[in-house]
Amino acid sequence: MRGNIWETQWLTVSITVTVTAISISAYVLKRKWNHLNSKIEELEASLKSCSDKCASERQGRIRAQLALRKQVTQSQPKSQNLNLTSYPMIPIGVVHSCFSTRNGTPRQPLLVPLARACLVFNTMRVPPASLEGLAEYSHCWILYVFHLNTDLEKLWKHPSKSGFKAKVRVPRLKGGRKGLFATRSPHRPCPIGLTVAKVEAVLGNMILLSGVDLVDGTPVLDIKPYLPYCDSIQEAAVPNWLMEDNLLSVASISFSDHFTSALEDCWIMAEKKSLYASTSEFQSLIKQVLSWDIRSLSQRNRPHDTLLKKENDELLGNTSDVDEHQEETTLVREREQNALNSNEIIYHLILEGLDVSYRIDHDGYVIVEKISTSDVQDNKPNFCNYLTWKDRMQ
């Protein structure tokens, strides 16, 4: 009997202790929960305060930007009365291409697959991380500035004094005129160009491109990846005069017997900065460039009437798409005799600082005579060359 009483008392004590322990644990957990809730509320309040502060600062920045824009607009000379607005358009990079001058630079992109360029970005404005993922695309769009236009100073004048031409001559129409915005003339109210190029490689703050139609030194404003599903319009229509694909192509291209040896001599120095692996690849570039008639409209139509010369007395063909803008050719002189044959005219194409001399007759047969070093230097940085790219891509 005493044993049963003892067991009952022991069980009662055990239950009491257990209940007390559970109560204490529940109390502790409740305090911790309340403390955690308090911290969460504090964090939420702090987060809301930060969000409100950011929103307020953003509104302040917007108001400041609007005020600045208004001030810039009002600061324009009242005589202009143009209600102009300025935007922060600063080049983010520079193109170093195989085309040393405008002469010979293709009129459209991808016409010369071997035309290469190295686009180098300003790391102060474009961190290399900005280019991550671009190599996964095959092509990209490039927005750039027509920085070599000879009429840029006119764009700063009042429209009534700028001499802006609403219609321009186009090569395919043999002198026929079209409205400026129906053409791709580089001479525009806003000298901004748009082109597409193949992305060969992305290394650090540089992009190796091919199929370019950009002259060396071109400032770049922006790049965007090419998206076939929305950038390629299958049902796009163009005027009939653009359907003649071979209108500007030449009949054939041949090289003189001594051209190869002359190229080998020039290659000793040119190879250090060249975007090309060998003389044979560089010669293929020359052939691709000259497969299109790169002469200006006036040169094709009136080969007997005038000789176009640069100030340094170097004969140079002007390939501007617009005849009205040939100020880059500083001297026009009459022939001593009007019997000079067009195939006796020497034209010049400068690629990577090398001067390629060639002739072309009335039937479109091109003969590349010789190659030599040019007064126009190849300004590509030393790291923009084939050997550097090959080493870094391995």
Tab-separated table of C-alpha atoms in Angstrom:
chain	number	residue	atom	x	y	z
A	1	MET	CA	0.000	0.000	0.000
A	2	ARG	CA	2.838	2.367	0.921
A	3	GLY	CA	4.498	1.501	-2.376
A	4	ASN	CA	1.476	2.626	-4.343
A	5	ILE	CA	1.255	5.888	-2.428
A	6	TRP	CA	4.951	6.537	-3.046
A	7	GLU	CA	4.609	5.890	-6.746
A	8	THR	CA	1.592	8.178	-6.946
A	9	GLN	CA	3.442	11.006	-5.219
A	10	TRP	CA	6.485	10.522	-7.437
A	11	LEU	CA	4.338	10.585	-10.556
A	12	THR	CA	2.629	13.764	-9.349
A	13	VAL	CA	5.974	15.456	-8.760
A	14	SER	CA	7.248	14.393	-12.163
A	15	ILE	CA	4.169	15.751	-13.902
A	16	THR	CA	4.432	19.010	-11.994
A	17	VAL	CA	8.103	19.427	-12.931
A	18	THR	CA	7.373	18.623	-16.563
A	19	VAL	CA	4.496	21.117	-16.733
A	20	THR	CA	6.655	23.752	-15.075
A	21	ALA	CA	9.487	23.151	-17.567
A	22	ILE	CA	7.095	23.367	-20.470
A	23	SER	CA	5.652	26.587	-19.104
A	24	ILE	CA	9.115	28.080	-18.702
A	25	SER	CA	10.085	27.020	-22.232
A	26	ALA	CA	6.889	28.485	-23.635
A	27	TYR	CA	7.563	31.729	-21.792
A	28	VAL	CA	11.109	31.912	-23.132
A	29	LEU	CA	9.968	31.141	-26.662
A	30	LYS	CA	7.248	33.770	-26.421
A	31	ARG	CA	9.751	36.389	-25.308
A	32	LYS	CA	12.084	35.460	-28.142
A	33	TRP	CA	9.190	35.567	-30.615
A	34	ASN	CA	8.122	38.965	-29.371
A	35	HIS	CA	11.707	40.192	-29.597
A	36	LEU	CA	12.000	38.813	-33.159
A	37	ASN	CA	8.714	40.460	-34.149
A	38	SER	CA	9.987	43.706	-32.719
A	39	LYS	CA	13.168	43.433	-34.796
A	40	ILE	CA	11.160	42.622	-37.919
A	41	GLU	CA	8.963	45.657	-37.350
A	42	GLU	CA	12.052	47.810	-36.870
A	43	LEU	CA	13.588	46.472	-40.098
A	44	GLU	CA	10.350	47.003	-42.005
A	45	ALA	CA	10.128	50.540	-40.681
A	46	SER	CA	13.767	51.149	-41.629
A	47	LEU	CA	13.214	49.678	-45.095
A	48	LYS	CA	10.132	51.850	-45.621
A	49	SER	CA	12.081	54.889	-44.489
A	50	CYS	CA	14.887	54.082	-46.962
A	51	SER	CA	12.395	53.506	-49.773
A	52	ASP	CA	10.669	56.797	-49.036
A	53	LYS	CA	14.025	58.536	-48.926
A	54	CYS	CA	15.098	56.990	-52.276
A	55	ALA	CA	11.786	57.964	-53.851
A	56	SER	CA	12.176	61.492	-52.530
A	57	GLU	CA	15.748	61.697	-53.834
A	58	ARG	CA	14.623	60.356	-57.210
A	59	GLN	CA	11.888	62.962	-57.420
A	60	GLY	CA	14.470	65.563	-56.502
A	61	ARG	CA	16.816	64.381	-59.250
A	62	ILE	CA	13.995	64.437	-61.780
A	63	ARG	CA	13.053	67.975	-60.767
A	64	ALA	CA	16.713	69.014	-60.976
A	65	GLN	CA	17.083	67.449	-64.430
A	66	LEU	CA	13.949	69.166	-65.684
A	67	ALA	CA	15.145	72.474	-64.291
A	68	LEU	CA	18.580	72.011	-65.891
A	69	ARG	CA	17.037	71.056	-69.237
A	70	LYS	CA	14.783	74.115	-69.079
A	71	GLN	CA	17.743	76.320	-68.256
A	72	VAL	CA	19.797	74.885	-71.148
A	73	THR	CA	16.887	75.421	-73.531
A	74	GLN	CA	16.380	78.989	-72.374
A	75	SER	CA	20.102	79.710	-72.658
A	76	GLN	CA	19.970	79.235	-76.431
A	77	PRO	CA	20.169	82.509	-78.383
A	78	LYS	CA	16.673	83.917	-78.648
A	79	SER	CA	17.241	84.773	-82.277
A	80	GLN	CA	17.304	81.069	-83.109
A	81	ASN	CA	13.876	80.466	-81.574
A	82	LEU	CA	14.317	76.708	-82.076
A	83	ASN	CA	13.275	75.407	-78.661
A	84	LEU	CA	16.340	73.137	-78.668
A	85	THR	CA	16.931	70.441	-76.103
A	86	SER	CA	20.328	68.944	-75.317
A	87	TYR	CA	21.028	65.335	-74.395
A	88	PRO	CA	24.190	63.668	-73.060
A	89	MET	CA	25.529	62.056	-76.244
A	90	ILE	CA	29.196	61.280	-75.661
A	91	PRO	CA	31.107	58.554	-77.566
A	92	ILE	CA	31.704	55.436	-75.489
A	93	GLY	CA	34.315	53.906	-77.778
A	94	VAL	CA	36.349	54.221	-80.969
A	95	VAL	CA	36.538	51.958	-84.009
A	96	HIS	CA	39.992	50.998	-85.298
A	97	SER	CA	39.324	49.549	-88.747
A	98	CYS	CA	41.229	48.480	-91.840
A	99	PHE	CA	39.929	51.527	-93.758
A	100	SER	CA	42.423	54.349	-93.244
A	101	THR	CA	40.325	56.887	-95.192
A	102	ARG	CA	36.743	57.296	-96.377
A	103	ASN	CA	37.876	56.323	-99.855
A	104	GLY	CA	37.121	52.621	-100.269
A	105	THR	CA	35.078	52.250	-97.091
A	106	PRO	CA	32.045	50.168	-98.169
A	107	ARG	CA	28.789	52.044	-98.646
A	108	GLN	CA	26.857	49.368	-96.735
A	109	PRO	CA	27.696	46.786	-94.058
A	110	LEU	CA	28.559	43.122	-94.750
A	111	LEU	CA	29.425	43.813	-98.422
A	112	VAL	CA	33.069	43.073	-97.600
A	113	PRO	CA	33.150	40.067	-95.221
A	114	LEU	CA	36.903	40.451	-94.608
A	115	ALA	CA	36.573	44.100	-93.556
A	116	ARG	CA	37.689	43.953	-89.917
A	117	ALA	CA	37.704	46.404	-87.050
A	118	CYS	CA	38.538	46.499	-83.375
A	119	LEU	CA	36.034	48.445	-81.276
A	120	VAL	CA	37.761	49.697	-78.112
A	121	PHE	CA	35.572	51.054	-75.309
A	122	ASN	CA	36.448	53.781	-72.831
A	123	THR	CA	36.599	51.839	-69.553
A	124	MET	CA	35.762	55.005	-67.599
A	125	ARG	CA	32.329	55.011	-69.244
A	126	VAL	CA	31.926	51.341	-70.174
A	127	PRO	CA	33.235	48.762	-67.678
A	128	PRO	CA	34.307	45.476	-69.328
A	129	ALA	CA	31.497	43.717	-67.442
A	130	SER	CA	29.064	45.598	-69.703
A	131	LEU	CA	30.151	43.354	-72.585
A	132	GLU	CA	29.495	40.059	-70.802
A	133	GLY	CA	27.116	37.933	-72.876
A	134	LEU	CA	27.607	39.860	-76.137
A	135	ALA	CA	29.840	37.100	-77.551
A	136	GLU	CA	26.808	34.798	-77.541
A	137	TYR	CA	25.312	36.865	-80.393
A	138	SER	CA	26.533	36.545	-83.972
A	139	HIS	CA	25.934	40.203	-84.928
A	140	CYS	CA	25.396	43.578	-83.297
A	141	TRP	CA	24.025	46.995	-84.226
A	142	ILE	CA	26.374	49.968	-83.935
A	143	LEU	CA	25.333	53.606	-83.563
A	144	TYR	CA	28.132	55.972	-84.530
A	145	VAL	CA	29.015	59.499	-85.659
A	146	PHE	CA	29.916	60.541	-89.237
A	147	HIS	CA	32.897	62.392	-87.809
A	148	LEU	CA	34.657	62.940	-91.157
A	149	ASN	CA	31.762	64.754	-92.845
A	150	THR	CA	33.162	67.925	-94.376
A	151	ASP	CA	30.000	69.912	-93.661
A	152	LEU	CA	29.776	69.335	-89.893
A	153	GLU	CA	30.363	73.007	-89.091
A	154	LYS	CA	27.191	73.914	-90.994
A	155	LEU	CA	25.075	71.945	-88.541
A	156	TRP	CA	25.849	74.475	-85.790
A	157	LYS	CA	24.245	77.248	-87.806
A	158	HIS	CA	20.614	78.276	-87.936
A	159	PRO	CA	18.677	75.989	-90.343
A	160	SER	CA	18.101	78.917	-92.693
A	161	LYS	CA	21.881	79.319	-93.021
A	162	SER	CA	23.036	75.717	-92.787
A	163	GLY	CA	22.609	74.930	-96.486
A	164	PHE	CA	20.929	71.637	-95.668
A	165	LYS	CA	19.857	69.834	-98.862
A	166	ALA	CA	16.535	68.003	-98.859
A	167	LYS	CA	17.468	65.889	-101.905
A	168	VAL	CA	20.731	64.138	-102.707
A	169	ARG	CA	22.215	62.234	-105.609
A	170	VAL	CA	22.505	58.466	-105.212
A	171	PRO	CA	25.019	56.224	-107.041
A	172	ARG	CA	22.496	53.630	-108.201
A	173	LEU	CA	20.397	56.259	-110.025
A	174	LYS	CA	23.440	57.622	-111.898
A	175	GLY	CA	22.825	61.157	-110.735
A	176	GLY	CA	19.132	60.902	-109.975
A	177	ARG	CA	17.975	62.595	-106.797
A	178	LYS	CA	15.980	61.240	-103.893
A	179	GLY	CA	14.843	62.704	-100.616
A	180	LEU	CA	17.616	62.530	-98.032
A	181	PHE	CA	15.679	60.252	-95.690
A	182	ALA	CA	15.014	57.829	-98.550
A	183	THR	CA	18.781	57.277	-98.786
A	184	ARG	CA	21.659	56.353	-96.508
A	185	SER	CA	23.700	59.428	-97.287
A	186	PRO	CA	26.138	60.287	-94.477
A	187	HIS	CA	25.299	63.996	-94.790
A	188	ARG	CA	22.305	64.331	-92.471
A	189	PRO	CA	20.875	66.965	-90.089
A	190	CYS	CA	22.039	64.748	-87.209
A	191	PRO	CA	25.232	63.011	-88.444
A	192	ILE	CA	24.456	59.685	-86.774
A	193	GLY	CA	24.995	56.381	-88.583
A	194	LEU	CA	23.557	52.927	-87.988
A	195	THR	CA	25.311	49.757	-89.116
A	196	VAL	CA	25.456	46.055	-88.347
A	197	ALA	CA	28.577	43.921	-88.013
A	198	LYS	CA	29.546	40.365	-87.207
A	199	VAL	CA	30.855	39.780	-83.677
A	200	GLU	CA	34.022	37.704	-84.012
A	201	ALA	CA	35.202	37.885	-80.399
A	202	VAL	CA	34.889	39.879	-77.184
A	203	LEU	CA	37.996	40.362	-75.053
A	204	GLY	CA	37.987	42.700	-72.067
A	205	ASN	CA	36.962	46.149	-73.268
A	206	MET	CA	37.343	45.275	-76.977
A	207	ILE	CA	35.206	43.680	-79.674
A	208	LEU	CA	36.636	42.212	-82.881
A	209	LEU	CA	34.180	42.864	-85.720
A	210	SER	CA	33.995	41.856	-89.378
A	211	GLY	CA	31.925	42.973	-92.350
A	212	VAL	CA	32.235	46.589	-91.199
A	213	ASP	CA	31.654	49.742	-93.231
A	214	LEU	CA	33.360	52.059	-90.717
A	215	VAL	CA	36.398	54.224	-91.309
A	216	ASP	CA	39.250	54.138	-88.812
A	217	GLY	CA	38.681	56.457	-85.844
A	218	THR	CA	34.870	56.390	-85.970
A	219	PRO	CA	33.331	57.421	-82.600
A	220	VAL	CA	30.708	54.951	-81.318
A	221	LEU	CA	27.642	56.047	-79.341
A	222	ASP	CA	26.059	52.677	-78.552
A	223	ILE	CA	25.874	49.005	-79.508
A	224	LYS	CA	22.950	46.605	-79.309
A	225	PRO	CA	22.699	42.870	-80.056
A	226	TYR	CA	21.115	41.879	-83.368
A	227	LEU	CA	17.870	39.930	-82.795
A	228	PRO	CA	16.754	37.988	-85.911
A	229	TYR	CA	13.211	37.386	-84.668
A	230	CYS	CA	12.430	41.119	-84.606
A	231	ASP	CA	15.253	42.812	-86.580
A	232	SER	CA	14.833	40.688	-89.722
A	233	ILE	CA	11.641	41.638	-91.566
A	234	GLN	CA	10.852	39.006	-94.184
A	235	GLU	CA	8.117	41.021	-95.933
A	236	ALA	CA	10.145	44.266	-96.078
A	237	ALA	CA	9.843	46.117	-99.408
A	238	VAL	CA	12.355	48.432	-101.136
A	239	PRO	CA	12.134	50.639	-104.257
A	240	ASN	CA	12.763	49.025	-107.636
A	241	TRP	CA	15.947	51.016	-108.196
A	242	LEU	CA	17.538	49.202	-105.273
A	243	MET	CA	16.767	45.755	-106.679
A	244	GLU	CA	19.636	45.866	-109.197
A	245	ASP	CA	22.253	44.195	-107.012
A	246	ASN	CA	25.074	44.200	-109.578
A	247	LEU	CA	24.791	47.836	-110.592
A	248	LEU	CA	27.992	48.818	-108.753
A	249	SER	CA	29.910	45.548	-109.091
A	250	VAL	CA	32.974	45.298	-111.327
A	251	ALA	CA	33.592	42.760	-114.075
A	252	SER	CA	36.846	41.250	-112.792
A	253	ILE	CA	39.929	41.992	-110.687
A	254	SER	CA	43.499	41.057	-111.545
A	255	PHE	CA	46.878	41.834	-109.976
A	256	SER	CA	50.072	42.869	-111.723
A	257	ASP	CA	53.014	40.474	-111.833
A	258	HIS	CA	55.063	42.431	-109.308
A	259	PHE	CA	52.213	43.116	-106.852
A	260	THR	CA	52.857	40.062	-104.667
A	261	SER	CA	56.525	40.865	-104.120
A	262	ALA	CA	55.682	44.511	-103.367
A	263	LEU	CA	53.124	43.395	-100.788
A	264	GLU	CA	55.685	41.089	-99.179
A	265	ASP	CA	58.056	44.046	-98.788
A	266	CYS	CA	55.366	46.250	-97.226
A	267	TRP	CA	54.171	43.445	-94.960
A	268	ILE	CA	57.389	43.461	-92.942
A	269	MET	CA	56.238	46.668	-91.204
A	270	ALA	CA	52.474	46.421	-91.700
A	271	GLU	CA	52.159	42.999	-90.055
A	272	LYS	CA	52.809	44.426	-86.579
A	273	LYS	CA	49.501	46.332	-86.549
A	274	SER	CA	47.536	44.362	-89.117
A	275	LEU	CA	44.187	42.717	-88.393
A	276	TYR	CA	45.090	40.048	-90.953
A	277	ALA	CA	47.098	36.859	-90.588
A	278	SER	CA	49.044	36.901	-93.861
A	279	THR	CA	49.692	38.684	-97.142
A	280	SER	CA	47.313	36.325	-98.944
A	281	GLU	CA	44.480	37.226	-96.567
A	282	PHE	CA	45.243	40.931	-96.980
A	283	GLN	CA	45.223	40.519	-100.762
A	284	SER	CA	41.813	38.841	-100.474
A	285	LEU	CA	40.621	41.927	-98.574
A	286	ILE	CA	41.796	44.156	-101.444
A	287	LYS	CA	39.933	41.978	-103.924
A	288	GLN	CA	36.708	42.089	-101.885
A	289	VAL	CA	36.860	45.883	-101.502
A	290	LEU	CA	37.527	46.492	-105.206
A	291	SER	CA	34.825	44.028	-106.285
A	292	TRP	CA	32.528	47.053	-105.908
A	293	ASP	CA	33.126	50.236	-107.889
A	294	ILE	CA	34.214	52.549	-105.067
A	295	ARG	CA	34.578	55.613	-107.280
A	296	SER	CA	32.283	58.609	-106.877
A	297	LEU	CA	29.446	59.263	-109.284
A	298	SER	CA	31.308	62.076	-111.041
A	299	GLN	CA	34.383	59.893	-111.507
A	300	ARG	CA	32.332	57.136	-113.114
A	301	ASN	CA	30.342	59.467	-115.384
A	302	ARG	CA	33.074	61.955	-116.358
A	303	PRO	CA	36.445	60.172	-116.245
A	304	HIS	CA	37.800	62.333	-119.111
A	305	ASP	CA	36.832	65.736	-117.762
A	306	THR	CA	38.553	66.147	-114.417
A	307	LEU	CA	41.307	64.889	-112.221
A	308	LEU	CA	40.636	64.931	-108.502
A	309	LYS	CA	43.669	65.730	-106.402
A	310	LYS	CA	44.441	66.125	-102.730
A	311	GLU	CA	46.477	69.056	-101.450
A	312	ASN	CA	49.524	66.826	-101.271
A	313	ASP	CA	49.183	66.123	-105.045
A	314	GLU	CA	48.252	62.493	-104.372
A	315	LEU	CA	45.601	61.232	-106.777
A	316	LEU	CA	42.719	59.923	-104.741
A	317	GLY	CA	39.235	58.753	-105.678
A	318	ASN	CA	36.421	60.294	-103.622
A	319	THR	CA	33.743	57.725	-102.809
A	320	SER	CA	31.206	60.043	-101.222
A	321	ASP	CA	27.672	59.003	-102.058
A	322	VAL	CA	26.698	62.653	-102.469
A	323	ASP	CA	28.319	64.703	-105.219
A	324	GLU	CA	27.454	67.977	-103.483
A	325	HIS	CA	29.855	67.127	-100.655
A	326	GLN	CA	33.229	66.699	-102.319
A	327	GLU	CA	34.990	69.434	-100.375
A	328	GLU	CA	37.500	66.802	-99.180
A	329	THR	CA	38.946	67.007	-102.725
A	330	THR	CA	40.563	70.411	-102.538
A	331	LEU	CA	41.645	70.937	-106.117
A	332	VAL	CA	39.957	70.244	-109.446
A	333	ARG	CA	41.992	70.833	-112.570
A	334	GLU	CA	41.227	70.376	-116.245
A	335	ARG	CA	43.056	67.793	-118.292
A	336	GLU	CA	45.839	69.119	-120.472
A	337	GLN	CA	44.368	67.048	-123.269
A	338	ASN	CA	40.886	65.634	-123.465
A	339	ALA	CA	42.112	62.428	-125.059
A	340	LEU	CA	43.346	60.734	-121.912
A	341	ASN	CA	41.826	57.264	-121.519
A	342	SER	CA	39.978	56.368	-118.312
A	343	ASN	CA	42.113	53.253	-117.890
A	344	GLU	CA	45.165	55.528	-117.638
A	345	ILE	CA	43.845	57.129	-114.452
A	346	ILE	CA	45.454	55.812	-111.296
A	347	TYR	CA	43.068	55.451	-108.360
A	348	HIS	CA	44.162	54.899	-104.784
A	349	LEU	CA	42.782	52.743	-101.987
A	350	ILE	CA	44.395	53.027	-98.559
A	351	LEU	CA	44.028	50.030	-96.255
A	352	GLU	CA	45.839	49.853	-92.898
A	353	GLY	CA	48.189	52.597	-94.019
A	354	LEU	CA	49.130	50.855	-97.291
A	355	ASP	CA	48.458	52.643	-100.584
A	356	VAL	CA	46.934	50.323	-103.207
A	357	SER	CA	47.116	51.736	-106.757
A	358	TYR	CA	44.701	50.431	-109.379
A	359	ARG	CA	43.083	51.167	-112.736
A	360	ILE	CA	39.575	50.461	-114.001
A	361	ASP	CA	38.348	50.666	-117.590
A	362	HIS	CA	34.921	51.442	-119.051
A	363	ASP	CA	33.921	47.779	-118.961
A	364	GLY	CA	34.623	47.417	-115.250
A	365	TYR	CA	37.883	45.445	-115.456
A	366	VAL	CA	40.156	46.310	-112.530
A	367	ILE	CA	43.943	45.940	-112.569
A	368	VAL	CA	45.732	46.369	-109.244
A	369	GLU	CA	49.095	47.851	-110.172
A	370	LYS	CA	51.148	48.164	-106.992
A	371	ILE	CA	51.166	48.692	-103.241
A	372	SER	CA	53.358	50.941	-101.119
A	373	THR	CA	53.453	52.676	-97.766
A	374	SER	CA	51.219	55.722	-97.476
A	375	ASP	CA	51.495	59.127	-95.845
A	376	VAL	CA	48.234	58.224	-94.086
A	377	GLN	CA	49.428	56.365	-91.017
A	378	ASP	CA	47.763	53.331	-89.508
A	379	ASN	CA	46.623	54.702	-86.138
A	380	LYS	CA	45.420	51.433	-84.647
A	381	PRO	CA	46.825	50.726	-81.154
A	382	ASN	CA	49.475	48.021	-81.014
A	383	PHE	CA	47.090	45.616	-79.272
A	384	CYS	CA	44.586	45.851	-82.148
A	385	ASN	CA	46.189	43.286	-84.437
A	386	TYR	CA	45.677	39.705	-85.513
A	387	LEU	CA	48.539	38.243	-83.480
A	388	THR	CA	47.260	39.777	-80.228
A	389	TRP	CA	43.753	38.538	-80.842
A	390	LYS	CA	44.987	35.070	-81.800
A	391	ASP	CA	47.130	34.789	-78.654
A	392	ARG	CA	44.375	36.008	-76.314
A	393	MET	CA	41.702	33.760	-77.815
A	394	GLN	CA	43.766	30.583	-77.441
